[in-house]
CSV table of C-alpha atoms in Angstrom, one decimal:
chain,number,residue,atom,x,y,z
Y,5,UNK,CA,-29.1,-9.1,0.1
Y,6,UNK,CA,-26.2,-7.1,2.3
Y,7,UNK,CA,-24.4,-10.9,2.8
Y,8,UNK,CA,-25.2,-11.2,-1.1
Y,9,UNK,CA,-23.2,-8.0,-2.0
Y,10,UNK,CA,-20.3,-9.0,0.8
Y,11,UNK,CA,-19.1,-12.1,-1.0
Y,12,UNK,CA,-16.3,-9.9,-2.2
Y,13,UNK,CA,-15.3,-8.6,1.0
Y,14,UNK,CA,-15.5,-11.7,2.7
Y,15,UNK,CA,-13.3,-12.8,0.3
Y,16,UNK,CA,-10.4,-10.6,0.8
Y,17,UNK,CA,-11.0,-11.0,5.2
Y,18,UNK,CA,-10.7,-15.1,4.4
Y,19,UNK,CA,-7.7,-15.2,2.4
Y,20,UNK,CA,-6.1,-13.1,4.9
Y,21,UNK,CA,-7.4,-15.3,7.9
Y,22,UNK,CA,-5.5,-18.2,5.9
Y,23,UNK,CA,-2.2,-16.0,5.5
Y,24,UNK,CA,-2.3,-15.3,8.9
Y,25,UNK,CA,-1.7,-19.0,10.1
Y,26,UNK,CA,2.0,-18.2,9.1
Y,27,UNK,CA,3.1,-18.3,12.4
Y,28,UNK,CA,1.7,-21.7,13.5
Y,29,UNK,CA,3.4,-23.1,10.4
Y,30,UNK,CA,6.6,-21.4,10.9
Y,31,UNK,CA,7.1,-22.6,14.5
Y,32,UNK,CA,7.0,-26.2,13.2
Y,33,UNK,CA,9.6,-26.0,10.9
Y,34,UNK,CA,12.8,-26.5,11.8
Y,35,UNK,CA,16.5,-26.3,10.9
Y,36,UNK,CA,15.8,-24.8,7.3
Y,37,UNK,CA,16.5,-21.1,6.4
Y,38,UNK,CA,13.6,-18.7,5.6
Y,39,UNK,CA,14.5,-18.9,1.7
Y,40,UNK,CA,14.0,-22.6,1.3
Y,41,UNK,CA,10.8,-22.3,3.1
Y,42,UNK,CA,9.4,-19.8,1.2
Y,43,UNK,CA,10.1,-22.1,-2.0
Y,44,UNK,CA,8.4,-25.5,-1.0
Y,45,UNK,CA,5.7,-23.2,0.5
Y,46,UNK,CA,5.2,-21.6,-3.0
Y,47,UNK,CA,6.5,-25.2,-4.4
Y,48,UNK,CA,3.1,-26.8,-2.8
Y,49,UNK,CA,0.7,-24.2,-2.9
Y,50,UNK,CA,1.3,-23.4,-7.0
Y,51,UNK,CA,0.8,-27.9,-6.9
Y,52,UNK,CA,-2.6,-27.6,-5.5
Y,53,UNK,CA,-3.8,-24.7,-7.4
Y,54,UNK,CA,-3.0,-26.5,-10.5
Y,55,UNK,CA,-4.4,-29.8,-9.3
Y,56,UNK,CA,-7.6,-27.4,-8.2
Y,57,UNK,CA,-7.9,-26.0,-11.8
Y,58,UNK,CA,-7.1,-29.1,-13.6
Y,59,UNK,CA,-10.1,-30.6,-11.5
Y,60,UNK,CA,-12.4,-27.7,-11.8
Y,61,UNK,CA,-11.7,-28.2,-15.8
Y,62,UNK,CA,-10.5,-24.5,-15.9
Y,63,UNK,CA,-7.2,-25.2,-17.6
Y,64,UNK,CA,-8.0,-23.2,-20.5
Y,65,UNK,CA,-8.4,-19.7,-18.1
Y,66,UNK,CA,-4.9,-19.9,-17.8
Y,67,UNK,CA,-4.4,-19.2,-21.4
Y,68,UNK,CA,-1.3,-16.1,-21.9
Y,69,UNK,CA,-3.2,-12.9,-23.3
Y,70,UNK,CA,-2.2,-9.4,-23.0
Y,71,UNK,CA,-0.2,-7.6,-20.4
Y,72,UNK,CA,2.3,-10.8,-20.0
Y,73,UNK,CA,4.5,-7.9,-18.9
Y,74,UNK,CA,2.2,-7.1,-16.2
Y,75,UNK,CA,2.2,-10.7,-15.1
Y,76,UNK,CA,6.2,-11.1,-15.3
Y,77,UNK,CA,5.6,-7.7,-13.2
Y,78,UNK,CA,3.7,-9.6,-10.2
Y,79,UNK,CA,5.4,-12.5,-9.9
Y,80,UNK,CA,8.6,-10.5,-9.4
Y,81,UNK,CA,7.1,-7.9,-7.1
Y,82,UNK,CA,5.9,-11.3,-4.8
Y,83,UNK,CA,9.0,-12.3,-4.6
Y,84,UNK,CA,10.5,-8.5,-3.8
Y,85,UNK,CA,7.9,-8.1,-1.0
Y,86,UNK,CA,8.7,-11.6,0.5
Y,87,UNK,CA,12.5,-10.6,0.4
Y,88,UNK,CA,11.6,-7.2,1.7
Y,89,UNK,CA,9.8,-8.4,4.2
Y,90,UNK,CA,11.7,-11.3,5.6
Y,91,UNK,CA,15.0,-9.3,6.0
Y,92,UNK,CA,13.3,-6.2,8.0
Y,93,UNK,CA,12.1,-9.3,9.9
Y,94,UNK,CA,15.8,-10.7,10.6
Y,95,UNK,CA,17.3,-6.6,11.2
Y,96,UNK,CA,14.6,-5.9,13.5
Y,97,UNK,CA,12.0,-7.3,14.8
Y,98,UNK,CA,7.9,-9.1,14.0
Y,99,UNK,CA,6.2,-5.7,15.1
Y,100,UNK,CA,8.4,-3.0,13.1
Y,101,UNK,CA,8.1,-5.6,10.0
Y,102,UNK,CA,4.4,-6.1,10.1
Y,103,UNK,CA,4.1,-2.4,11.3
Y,104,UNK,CA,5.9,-1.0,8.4
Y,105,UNK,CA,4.8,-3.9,5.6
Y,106,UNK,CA,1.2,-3.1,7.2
Y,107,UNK,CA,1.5,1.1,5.5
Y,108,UNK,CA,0.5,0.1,2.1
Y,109,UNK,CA,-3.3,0.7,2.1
Y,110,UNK,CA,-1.4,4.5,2.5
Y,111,UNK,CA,0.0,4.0,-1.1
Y,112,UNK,CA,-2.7,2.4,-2.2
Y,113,UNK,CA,-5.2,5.3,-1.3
Y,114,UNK,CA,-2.4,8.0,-2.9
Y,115,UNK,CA,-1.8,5.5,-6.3
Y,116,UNK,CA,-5.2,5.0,-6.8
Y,117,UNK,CA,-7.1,7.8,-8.2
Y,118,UNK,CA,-4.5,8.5,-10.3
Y,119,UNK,CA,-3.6,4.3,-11.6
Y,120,UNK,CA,-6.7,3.3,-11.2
Y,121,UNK,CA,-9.2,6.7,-11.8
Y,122,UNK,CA,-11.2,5.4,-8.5
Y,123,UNK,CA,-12.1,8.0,-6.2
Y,124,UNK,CA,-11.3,8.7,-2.1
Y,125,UNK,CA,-13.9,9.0,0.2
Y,126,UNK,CA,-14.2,10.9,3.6
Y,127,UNK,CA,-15.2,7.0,4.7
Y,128,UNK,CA,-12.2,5.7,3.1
Y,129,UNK,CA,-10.1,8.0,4.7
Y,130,UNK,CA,-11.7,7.6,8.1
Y,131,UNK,CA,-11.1,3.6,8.1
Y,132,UNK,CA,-7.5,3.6,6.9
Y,133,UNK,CA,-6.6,5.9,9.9
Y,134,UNK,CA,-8.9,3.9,12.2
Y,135,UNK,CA,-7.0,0.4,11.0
Y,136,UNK,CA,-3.5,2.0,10.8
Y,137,UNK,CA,-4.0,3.3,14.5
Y,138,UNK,CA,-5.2,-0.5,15.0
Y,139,UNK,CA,-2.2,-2.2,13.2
Y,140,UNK,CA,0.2,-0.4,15.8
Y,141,UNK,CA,-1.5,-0.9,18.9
Y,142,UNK,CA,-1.5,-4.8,17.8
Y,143,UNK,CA,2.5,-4.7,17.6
Y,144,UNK,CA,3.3,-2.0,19.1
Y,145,UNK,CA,7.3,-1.7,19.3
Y,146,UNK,CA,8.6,-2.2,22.7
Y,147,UNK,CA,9.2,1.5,24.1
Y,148,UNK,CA,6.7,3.1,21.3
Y,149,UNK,CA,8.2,4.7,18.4
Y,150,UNK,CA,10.5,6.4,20.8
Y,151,UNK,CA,12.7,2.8,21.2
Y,152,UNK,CA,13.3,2.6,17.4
Y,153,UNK,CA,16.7,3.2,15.8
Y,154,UNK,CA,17.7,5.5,13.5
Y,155,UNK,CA,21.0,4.8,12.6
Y,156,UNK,CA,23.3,1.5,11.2
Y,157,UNK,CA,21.9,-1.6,10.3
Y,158,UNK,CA,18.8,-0.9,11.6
Y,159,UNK,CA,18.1,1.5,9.2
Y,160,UNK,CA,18.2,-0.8,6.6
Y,161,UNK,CA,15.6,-3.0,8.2
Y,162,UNK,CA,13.7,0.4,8.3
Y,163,UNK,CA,14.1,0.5,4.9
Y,164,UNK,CA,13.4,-2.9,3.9
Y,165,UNK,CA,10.4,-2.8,5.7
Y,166,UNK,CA,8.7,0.4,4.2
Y,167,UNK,CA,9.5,-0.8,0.8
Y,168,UNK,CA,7.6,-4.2,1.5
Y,169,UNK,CA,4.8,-1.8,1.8
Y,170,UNK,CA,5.5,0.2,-1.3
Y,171,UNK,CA,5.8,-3.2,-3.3
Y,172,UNK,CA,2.7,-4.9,-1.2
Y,173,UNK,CA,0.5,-1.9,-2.1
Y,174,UNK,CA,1.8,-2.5,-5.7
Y,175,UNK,CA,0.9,-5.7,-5.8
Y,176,UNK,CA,-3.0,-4.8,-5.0
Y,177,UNK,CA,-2.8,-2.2,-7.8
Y,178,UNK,CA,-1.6,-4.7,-10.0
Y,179,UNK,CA,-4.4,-7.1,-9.5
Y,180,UNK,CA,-7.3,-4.9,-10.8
Y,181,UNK,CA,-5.4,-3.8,-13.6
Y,182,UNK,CA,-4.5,-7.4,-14.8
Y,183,UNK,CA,-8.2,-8.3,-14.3
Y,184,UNK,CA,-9.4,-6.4,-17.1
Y,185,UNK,CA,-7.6,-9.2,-19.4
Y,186,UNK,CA,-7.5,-12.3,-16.9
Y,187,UNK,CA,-9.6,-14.5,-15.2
Y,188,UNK,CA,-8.9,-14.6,-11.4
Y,189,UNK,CA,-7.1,-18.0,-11.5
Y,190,UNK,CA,-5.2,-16.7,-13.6
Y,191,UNK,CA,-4.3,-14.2,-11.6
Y,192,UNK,CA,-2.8,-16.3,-8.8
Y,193,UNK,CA,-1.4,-19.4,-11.2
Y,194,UNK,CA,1.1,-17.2,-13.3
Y,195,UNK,CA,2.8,-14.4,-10.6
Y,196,UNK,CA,3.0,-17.7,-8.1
Y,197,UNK,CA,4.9,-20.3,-11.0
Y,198,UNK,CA,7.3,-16.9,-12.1
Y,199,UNK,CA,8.0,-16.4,-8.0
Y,200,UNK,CA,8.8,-20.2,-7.9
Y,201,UNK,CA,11.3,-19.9,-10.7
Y,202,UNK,CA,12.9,-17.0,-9.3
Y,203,UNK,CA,13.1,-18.7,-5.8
Y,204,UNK,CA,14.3,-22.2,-7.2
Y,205,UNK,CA,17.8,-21.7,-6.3
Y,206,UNK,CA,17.1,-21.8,-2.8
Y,207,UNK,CA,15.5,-25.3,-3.6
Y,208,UNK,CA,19.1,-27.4,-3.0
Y,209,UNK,CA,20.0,-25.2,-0.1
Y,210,UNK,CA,18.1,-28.0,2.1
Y,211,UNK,CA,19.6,-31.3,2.7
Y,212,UNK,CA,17.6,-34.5,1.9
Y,213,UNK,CA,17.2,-35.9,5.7
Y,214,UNK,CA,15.9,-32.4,6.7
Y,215,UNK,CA,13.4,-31.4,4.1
Y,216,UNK,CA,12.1,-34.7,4.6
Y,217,UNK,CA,11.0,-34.4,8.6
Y,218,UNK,CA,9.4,-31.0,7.7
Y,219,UNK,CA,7.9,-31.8,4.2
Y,220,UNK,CA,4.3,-32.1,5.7
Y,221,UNK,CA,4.5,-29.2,7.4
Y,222,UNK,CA,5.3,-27.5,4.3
Y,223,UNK,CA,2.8,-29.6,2.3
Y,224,UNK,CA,0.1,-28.0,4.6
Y,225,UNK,CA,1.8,-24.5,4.6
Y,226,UNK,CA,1.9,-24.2,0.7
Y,227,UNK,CA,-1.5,-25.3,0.9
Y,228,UNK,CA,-3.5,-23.2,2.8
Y,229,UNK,CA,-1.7,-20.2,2.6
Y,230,UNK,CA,-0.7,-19.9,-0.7
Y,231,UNK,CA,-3.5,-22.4,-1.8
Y,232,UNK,CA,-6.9,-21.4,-0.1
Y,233,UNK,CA,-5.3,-17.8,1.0
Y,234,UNK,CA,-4.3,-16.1,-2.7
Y,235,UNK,CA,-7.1,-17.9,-4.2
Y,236,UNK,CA,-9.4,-16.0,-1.7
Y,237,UNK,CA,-7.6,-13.0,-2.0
Y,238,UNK,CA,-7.6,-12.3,-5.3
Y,239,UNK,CA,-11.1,-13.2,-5.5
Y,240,UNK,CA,-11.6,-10.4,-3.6
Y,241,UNK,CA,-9.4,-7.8,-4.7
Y,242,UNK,CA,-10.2,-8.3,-8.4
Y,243,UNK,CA,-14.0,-7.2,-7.5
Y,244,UNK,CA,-13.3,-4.4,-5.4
Y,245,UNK,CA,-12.0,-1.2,-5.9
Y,246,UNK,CA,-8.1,-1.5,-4.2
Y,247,UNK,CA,-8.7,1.3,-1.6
Y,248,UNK,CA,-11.2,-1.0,0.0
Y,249,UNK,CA,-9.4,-4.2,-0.6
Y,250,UNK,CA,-6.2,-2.7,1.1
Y,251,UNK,CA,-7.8,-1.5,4.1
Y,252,UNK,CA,-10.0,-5.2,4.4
Y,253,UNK,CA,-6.2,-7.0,4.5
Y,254,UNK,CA,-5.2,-5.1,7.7
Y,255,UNK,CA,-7.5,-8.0,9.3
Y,256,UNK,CA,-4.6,-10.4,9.1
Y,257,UNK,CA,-2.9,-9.1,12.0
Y,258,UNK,CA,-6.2,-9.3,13.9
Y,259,UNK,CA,-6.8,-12.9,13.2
Y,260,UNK,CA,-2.7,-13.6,13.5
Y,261,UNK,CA,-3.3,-12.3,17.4
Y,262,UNK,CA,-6.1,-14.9,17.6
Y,263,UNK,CA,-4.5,-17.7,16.1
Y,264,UNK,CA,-1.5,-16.3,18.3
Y,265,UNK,CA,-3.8,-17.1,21.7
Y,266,UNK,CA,-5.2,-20.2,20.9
Y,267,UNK,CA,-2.6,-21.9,19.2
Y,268,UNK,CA,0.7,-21.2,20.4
Y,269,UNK,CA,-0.5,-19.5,23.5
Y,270,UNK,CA,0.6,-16.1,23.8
Y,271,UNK,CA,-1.0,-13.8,26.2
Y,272,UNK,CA,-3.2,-10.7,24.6
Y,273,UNK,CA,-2.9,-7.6,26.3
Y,274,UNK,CA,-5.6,-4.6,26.4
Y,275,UNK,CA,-3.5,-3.0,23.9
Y,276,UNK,CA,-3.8,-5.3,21.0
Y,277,UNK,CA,-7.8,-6.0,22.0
Y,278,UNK,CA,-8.1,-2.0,21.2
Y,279,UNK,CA,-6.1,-2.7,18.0
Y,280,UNK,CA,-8.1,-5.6,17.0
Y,281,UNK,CA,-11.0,-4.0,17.5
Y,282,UNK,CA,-10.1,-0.6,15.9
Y,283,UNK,CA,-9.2,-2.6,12.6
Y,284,UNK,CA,-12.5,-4.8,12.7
Y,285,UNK,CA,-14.6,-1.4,12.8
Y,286,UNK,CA,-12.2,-0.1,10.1
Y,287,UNK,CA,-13.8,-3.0,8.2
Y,288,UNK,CA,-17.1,-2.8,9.2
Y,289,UNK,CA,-17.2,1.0,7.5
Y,290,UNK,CA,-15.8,0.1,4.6
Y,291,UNK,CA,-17.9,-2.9,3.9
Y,292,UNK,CA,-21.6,-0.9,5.5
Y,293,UNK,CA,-20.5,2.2,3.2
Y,294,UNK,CA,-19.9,-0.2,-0.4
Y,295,UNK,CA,-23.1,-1.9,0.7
Y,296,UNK,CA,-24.8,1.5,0.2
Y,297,UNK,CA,-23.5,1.9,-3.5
Y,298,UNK,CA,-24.8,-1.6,-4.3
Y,299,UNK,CA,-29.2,0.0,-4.7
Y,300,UNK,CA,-27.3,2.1,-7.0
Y,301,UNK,CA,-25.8,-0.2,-9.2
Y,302,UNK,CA,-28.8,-2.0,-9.6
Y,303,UNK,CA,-31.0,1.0,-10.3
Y,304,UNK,CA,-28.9,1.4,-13.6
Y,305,UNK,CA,-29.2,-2.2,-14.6
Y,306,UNK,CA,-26.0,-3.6,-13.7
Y,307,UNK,CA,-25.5,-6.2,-10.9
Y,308,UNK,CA,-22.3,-7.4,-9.0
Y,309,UNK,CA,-19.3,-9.1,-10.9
Y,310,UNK,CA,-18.7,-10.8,-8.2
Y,311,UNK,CA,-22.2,-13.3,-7.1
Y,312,UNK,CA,-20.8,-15.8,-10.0
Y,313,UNK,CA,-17.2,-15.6,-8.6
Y,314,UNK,CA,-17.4,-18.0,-5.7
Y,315,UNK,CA,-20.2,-20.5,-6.9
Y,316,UNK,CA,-19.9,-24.1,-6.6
Y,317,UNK,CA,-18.2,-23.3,-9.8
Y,318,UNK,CA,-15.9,-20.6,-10.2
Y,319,UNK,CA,-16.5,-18.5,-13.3
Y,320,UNK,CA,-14.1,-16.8,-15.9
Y,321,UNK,CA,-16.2,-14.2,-16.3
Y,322,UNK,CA,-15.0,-10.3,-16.1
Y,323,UNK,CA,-17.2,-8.1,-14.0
Y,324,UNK,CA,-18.5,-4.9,-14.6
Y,325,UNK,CA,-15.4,-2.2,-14.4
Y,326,UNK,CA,-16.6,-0.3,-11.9
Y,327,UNK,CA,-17.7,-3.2,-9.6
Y,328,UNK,CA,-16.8,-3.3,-6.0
């Protein structure tokens, strides 16, 4: 029954095991500027989804209801926290980028009770600050906090970076508020095909010769991470409440250090074991303490929205409201 009641969780920690292989895909490519890359990675990944749909006969779930606006919304804020992202990346460096893109489940926590009328646990509160102290350990700025800069350029990389968060933590909230008129797929088709458009300029920035000697590496990028990873992410966070889907995606740096080791062979320090395992506990509360609300649920006749959600089929079906 508790592995039952997970499905929704292990959702969420599986899309963001797939995100994390960014690296190992990133390494292969060559000679081609972030921006292009990002395009055929979306370019592939929104190919696959469709071909996935067509073949699952869900076309119809991608029908346009309501809140088009709050679509148009997402697929804009994807491409903001990509751009966000990507140039605190370039100013400064991987560990102040994933440090600072890594503060939203603090936003979401704030947002929440007051978008989203869901209320903040002690437990809640307890996990974010066990993950967060996790998250720095893992990349941990050379010199601590102490070695950052504060002034110039760098500041704008600062900048850059916290707003990723701001906009990633956005992005969650948006999710559970456009699945009370869409079906998951739907979810992941539209925001992915309006981030696509944006990005198509970058599209003939790549000459012919080159995009050709990395086109399967970007095949299989666009694929799994934008393929198996946002399908399995929104899964999850459209069936639980966006505190505890927040908190569950600080396991992609955990499983980024472990693809990190066995992949492309960087050494792990005592430092980011702690972190790793700090964020993995931060998990494990949040997913023990939702598996105690779940007798509850059941005692007032209702029963997870979620149990239909990744069956051999994959069901349109909106859960109940307060399912988590």
């Amino acid at each position: 029954m508790f592995l039952e009641s997970k499905k929704a969780h292990l959702a969420v920690i599986t899309g963001c095991v797939f995100y994390s292989m960014n690296g190992i895909f990133i390494s292969n490519i060559h000679d081609m500027a972030i921006s292009p890359v990002i395009f055929y990675r979306l370019f592939f990944g929104l190919l696959f989804l469709f071909i996935y749909i067509a073949a699952r006969g869900k076309i119809s779930d991608l029908r346009l209801k309501k809140k088009k606006k709050s679509l148009l919304l997402q697929g804009t804020l994807v491409v903001a926290c990509m751009l966000l992202y990507f140039t605190c990346l370039k100013i400064t460096c991987v560990s102040i980028a994933i440090l600072l893109q890594y503060t939203a489940p603090i936003y979401v926590m704030l947002a929440s009770p007051f978008l989203l009328k869901e209320k903040i646990g002690k437990e809640s509160v307890a996990a974010l600050f066990i993950a967060i102290m996790g998250v720095f350990l893992i990349v941990r700025p050379e010199g601590g906090l102490s070695g950052i800069e504060l002034t110039g350029t760098y500041m704008l990389g600062m900048l850059s970076g916290l707003l990723s968060g701001v906009v990633f933590a956005a992005l969650i909230l948006n999710v559970r508020v456009l699945k009370t008129e869409y079906p998951e797929l739907s979810i992941v088709f539209w925001p992915m095909g309006i981030a696509l458009l944006l990005l198509s300029p970058f599209a003939f920035e790549v000459p012919p010769a080159v995009l050709y000697s990395n086109l399967k590496v970007l095949a299989a990028f666009g694929i799994i991470s934008i393929g198996f990873g946002e399908i399995f992410t929104v899964l999850g966070l459209a069936n639980i409440k966006a505190q505890t889907g927040s908190v569950l995606s600080l396991i992609e740096p955990v499983s980024g250090v472990f693809f990190d080791i066995t992949v492309l062979g960087i050494a792990l320090s005592s430092e980011t074991l702690a972190g790793c395992a700090l964020i993995i506990g931060s998990a494990l509360i949040i997913s023990l303490k939702d598996a105690e609300k779940l007798p509850e649920k059941r005692s007032e006749g209702m029963t997870p929205g979620f149990r239909k959600e990744l069956s051999p089929q994959v069901h349109s079906g909106i859960p109940p409201k307060d399912s988590q």
